[in-house]
Short mmCIF file of C-alpha atoms in Angstrom, two decimals:
data_model
loop_
_atom_site.label_atom_id
_atom_site.label_comp_id
_atom_site.label_asym_id
_atom_site.label_seq_id
_atom_site.Cartn_x
_atom_site.Cartn_y
_atom_site.Cartn_z
CA MET A 1 42.35 106.33 12.74
CA PRO A 2 45.69 104.59 13.56
CA THR A 3 45.76 102.60 16.75
CA LEU A 4 48.45 103.02 19.39
CA ARG A 5 50.03 99.82 18.12
CA ASP A 6 50.17 101.14 14.58
CA THR A 7 51.56 104.53 15.72
CA ILE A 8 54.40 102.88 17.73
CA ALA A 9 55.15 100.51 14.82
CA GLU A 10 55.27 103.37 12.31
CA ASP A 11 57.68 105.40 14.52
CA LEU A 12 60.05 102.48 14.91
CA ARG A 13 59.70 101.59 11.21
CA THR A 14 60.72 105.14 10.27
CA GLN A 15 63.70 104.96 12.59
CA ILE A 16 64.82 101.76 10.86
CA THR A 17 64.21 102.81 7.27
CA THR A 18 65.92 106.20 7.77
CA GLY A 19 69.00 104.56 9.38
CA HIS A 20 68.52 105.94 12.86
CA LEU A 21 68.33 102.35 13.95
CA LYS A 22 70.86 100.25 11.99
CA PRO A 23 71.07 96.50 11.28
CA GLY A 24 72.23 94.69 14.41
CA ASP A 25 71.05 97.46 16.76
CA ARG A 26 69.18 96.23 19.82
CA LEU A 27 65.81 97.91 20.48
CA PRO A 28 65.10 99.20 23.99
CA SER A 29 63.43 96.62 26.21
CA GLU A 30 59.64 96.26 26.07
CA PRO A 31 59.19 97.97 29.50
CA LYS A 32 61.37 100.88 28.38
CA LEU A 33 59.44 101.23 25.14
CA ALA A 34 56.16 101.11 27.07
CA THR A 35 57.39 103.91 29.32
CA HIS A 36 58.66 105.94 26.36
CA TYR A 37 55.41 105.68 24.38
CA LYS A 38 53.23 105.86 27.55
CA VAL A 39 51.37 102.62 26.75
CA SER A 40 51.04 99.16 28.20
CA THR A 41 53.62 96.45 27.57
CA PRO A 42 51.08 94.27 25.59
CA THR A 43 50.57 97.22 23.20
CA VAL A 44 54.31 97.46 22.63
CA ARG A 45 54.45 93.70 22.00
CA GLN A 46 51.69 94.04 19.36
CA ALA A 47 53.69 96.82 17.66
CA LEU A 48 56.84 94.73 17.69
CA ALA A 49 54.94 91.78 16.29
CA LEU A 50 54.04 93.88 13.25
CA LEU A 51 57.67 94.74 12.63
CA GLN A 52 58.68 91.08 13.11
CA ALA A 53 56.08 90.03 10.55
CA GLU A 54 57.48 92.59 8.10
CA GLY A 55 61.02 91.22 8.65
CA LEU A 56 62.34 94.56 9.99
CA ILE A 57 63.29 93.16 13.35
CA GLU A 58 63.85 89.72 14.84
CA LYS A 59 63.53 88.59 18.43
CA THR A 60 66.26 86.56 20.03
CA HIS A 61 65.06 84.63 23.11
CA GLY A 62 66.59 85.99 26.26
CA LYS A 63 68.40 88.86 24.47
CA GLY A 64 65.71 91.14 23.00
CA ASN A 65 64.63 92.57 19.64
CA PHE A 66 67.25 93.45 16.99
CA VAL A 67 67.10 95.32 13.69
CA ARG A 68 67.53 92.87 10.85
CA ALA A 69 69.78 93.36 7.81
CA PRO A 70 67.58 93.73 4.70
CA LEU A 71 67.35 90.58 2.59
CA ARG A 72 67.50 90.69 -1.19
CA ARG A 73 64.10 89.82 -2.56
CA ILE A 74 63.71 86.71 -4.74
CA THR A 75 61.03 86.20 -7.29
CA TYR A 76 58.76 83.20 -7.81
CA ARG A 77 57.42 82.97 -11.35
CA GLY A 78 54.06 81.22 -11.79
CA GLY A 79 54.19 77.58 -12.74
CA ALA A 80 57.76 76.95 -11.58
CA GLY A 81 56.97 75.10 -8.36
CA ILE A 82 60.16 76.47 -6.73
CA PRO A 83 62.01 79.74 -7.33
CA PHE A 84 65.02 79.62 -9.60
CA ALA A 85 67.82 82.20 -9.72
CA PRO A 86 71.46 81.96 -10.81
CA ASP A 87 72.77 82.57 -7.29
CA LEU A 88 70.42 80.18 -5.52
CA GLN A 89 71.57 76.66 -4.78
CA THR A 90 68.79 74.03 -4.46
CA THR A 91 69.13 70.82 -2.53
CA ILE A 92 66.69 68.03 -3.34
CA ARG A 93 65.86 64.97 -1.16
CA THR A 94 63.50 62.25 -2.37
CA THR A 95 61.26 59.99 -0.35
CA ASN A 96 58.84 57.26 -1.39
CA LEU A 97 55.57 57.27 0.49
CA ARG A 98 51.86 56.46 0.19
CA ALA A 99 49.10 59.00 -0.50
CA HIS A 100 47.08 60.08 2.52
CA GLY A 101 45.36 63.12 3.96
CA PRO A 102 45.50 66.45 2.14
CA ILE A 103 48.10 65.26 -0.39
CA ARG A 104 45.78 62.51 -1.59
CA THR A 105 43.04 65.11 -1.99
CA LEU A 106 45.31 67.43 -3.97
CA LEU A 107 46.45 64.63 -6.27
CA LYS A 108 42.98 63.12 -6.54
CA VAL A 109 44.34 59.59 -6.11
CA PRO A 110 43.07 56.59 -4.10
CA PRO A 111 44.36 56.09 -0.54
CA ASN A 112 47.85 54.54 -0.35
CA THR A 113 48.73 55.34 -4.00
CA PRO A 114 52.57 55.19 -4.29
CA LEU A 115 54.06 58.70 -4.47
CA THR A 116 57.46 60.26 -4.67
CA GLU A 117 58.08 63.32 -2.54
CA PHE A 118 60.80 65.83 -3.54
CA HIS A 119 61.84 68.02 -0.63
CA CYS A 120 63.53 71.10 -2.15
CA THR A 121 65.32 73.84 -0.23
CA ALA A 122 66.79 76.87 -2.02
CA TYR A 123 69.75 78.59 -0.37
CA GLU A 124 71.41 81.96 -0.88
CA GLY A 125 74.86 81.15 0.54
CA GLU A 126 73.95 79.45 3.83
CA THR A 127 70.60 81.17 4.18
CA PRO A 128 67.45 79.13 3.30
CA ARG A 129 65.22 81.25 1.04
CA SER A 130 62.41 78.80 0.25
CA VAL A 131 61.27 75.33 1.06
CA ALA A 132 59.02 73.16 -1.16
CA ARG A 133 57.51 69.70 -1.07
CA ILE A 134 56.61 68.35 -4.49
CA TYR A 135 54.50 65.19 -4.84
CA ILE A 136 54.30 63.07 -8.01
CA PRO A 137 52.54 59.72 -8.48
CA ARG A 138 55.34 57.19 -8.57
CA ASP A 139 54.29 55.83 -12.00
CA LEU A 140 55.18 59.33 -13.37
CA ALA A 141 58.50 59.55 -11.45
CA PRO A 142 60.54 56.46 -12.38
CA ALA A 143 63.87 55.79 -10.77
CA ALA A 144 65.74 57.04 -13.85
CA GLN A 145 64.04 60.43 -13.50
CA LEU A 146 64.94 60.64 -9.81
CA ALA A 147 68.58 60.24 -10.63
CA SER A 148 68.52 62.87 -13.40
CA SER A 149 70.64 65.92 -12.68
CA SER A 150 68.34 67.95 -14.92
CA TRP A 151 65.41 67.58 -12.44
CA PRO A 152 63.45 69.71 -11.49
CA GLY A 153 64.19 71.76 -14.63
CA GLY A 154 62.40 69.33 -16.97
CA ARG A 155 59.10 68.97 -15.08
CA ASP A 156 56.99 70.57 -17.80
CA ALA A 157 56.64 67.38 -19.81
CA GLY A 158 52.93 66.45 -20.11
CA ARG A 159 51.76 69.59 -18.26
CA ALA A 160 48.69 71.18 -19.90
CA GLU A 161 47.38 73.34 -17.10
CA THR A 162 48.66 74.72 -13.74
CA GLN A 163 46.39 75.89 -10.94
CA GLU A 164 48.03 77.94 -8.18
CA THR A 165 46.72 79.29 -4.86
CA VAL A 166 48.66 82.01 -3.02
CA THR A 167 48.25 82.59 0.70
CA ALA A 168 50.02 84.75 3.35
CA ARG A 169 50.09 83.21 6.80
CA LEU A 170 52.25 82.39 9.78
CA PRO A 171 54.65 79.46 9.15
CA THR A 172 54.14 76.01 10.55
CA PRO A 173 56.78 74.93 13.08
CA GLU A 174 58.33 72.70 10.35
CA GLU A 175 58.52 75.63 7.88
CA ALA A 176 60.00 77.90 10.53
CA ARG A 177 62.76 75.40 11.30
CA ALA A 178 63.52 74.75 7.62
CA LEU A 179 63.69 78.51 6.80
CA ARG A 180 65.34 79.37 10.12
CA ILE A 181 62.82 82.10 10.85
CA SER A 182 60.62 83.14 13.77
CA THR A 183 57.16 81.59 14.01
CA THR A 184 55.86 85.22 14.05
CA ARG A 185 57.31 86.01 10.60
CA THR A 186 54.76 85.76 7.78
CA VAL A 187 55.36 83.35 4.86
CA LEU A 188 54.04 83.43 1.33
CA THR A 189 52.71 79.97 0.41
CA ILE A 190 51.93 78.77 -3.08
CA THR A 191 49.97 75.56 -3.60
CA SER A 192 50.40 74.40 -7.19
CA ILE A 193 48.48 71.66 -9.01
CA ALA A 194 49.58 70.53 -12.49
CA LEU A 195 47.26 68.64 -14.83
CA ASN A 196 47.87 66.88 -18.14
CA SER A 197 45.67 67.13 -21.23
CA THR A 198 43.26 64.44 -19.91
CA GLY A 199 42.72 66.37 -16.64
CA ARG A 200 44.80 64.01 -14.52
CA VAL A 201 46.75 65.65 -11.69
CA ILE A 202 50.37 64.85 -12.36
CA GLU A 203 51.99 66.93 -9.67
CA ALA A 204 51.18 68.83 -6.47
CA SER A 205 53.71 71.25 -4.85
CA LEU A 206 53.60 73.21 -1.64
CA LEU A 207 56.01 76.14 -1.53
CA ALA A 208 56.81 78.50 1.35
CA LEU A 209 58.94 81.68 1.23
CA PRO A 210 59.46 84.45 3.85
CA SER A 211 56.98 87.01 2.54
CA ASP A 212 59.05 90.09 3.43
CA ALA A 213 61.78 89.00 0.96
CA ALA A 214 59.81 87.41 -1.90
CA ASP A 215 57.61 88.38 -4.81
CA ALA A 216 55.28 86.23 -6.92
CA VAL A 217 54.84 87.08 -10.59
CA PHE A 218 52.17 85.49 -12.77
CA THR A 219 51.95 86.04 -16.53
CA THR A 220 48.64 85.73 -18.40
CA HIS A 221 48.41 85.05 -22.14
CA PRO A 222 44.96 86.11 -23.39
CA THR A 223 43.06 83.40 -25.25
CA LEU A 224 41.86 84.52 -28.70
CA LYS A 225 38.14 84.15 -29.32
CA GLU A 226 36.96 82.18 -32.33
CA GLY A 227 37.39 84.20 -35.47
CA GLU A 228 40.02 86.55 -33.95
CA THR A 229 43.57 86.73 -35.23
CA ASP A 230 46.73 87.68 -33.40
CA LYS A 231 47.95 90.87 -35.05
#
């Protein structure tokens, strides 16, 4: 049975998707919505939080809740590390650092191993659409490669296997700032580990995208059993 929160969210969602409430429209205040639906203000806030997480509305501090203009969805394709599209512009910043904490664990390297971090932000116009941090042991990312204009398009060299973990969660404060989104808006995160033919981890990437405007597509190629032929 739907809760009061779900019922209120569904009614407002329908008003938005049918055009009764248009992009840029300000929703009634929380006390007015509580009076209209005959519920408590906390229940209204829970309903609004659902719509914020779906990207249908956004809350502006001191002004209220507004209907968001729909964003074009972008697609992440498995193994890419960051989303690529003809109309996305990607900025890349590099930093040299030493392995520590979770990054050291992902890369399976000793403490203080020299690493290069690539901080990639993809933009559609002036709007950030994804943010990624990619870590490579420095002996695999020489200075010549860092200066290459073809990077990160040529990162498949030496890659024999990619392991990816997909999670939906609230953004960290850093991710919310980089993506210019509310901390109540869900992000899709993809943690990707690339290994070479010897099993060495050659790259770890951490990608975050607003989940209401992103899809992730993974393609599987079945492995033939011994004695089978591809017909």
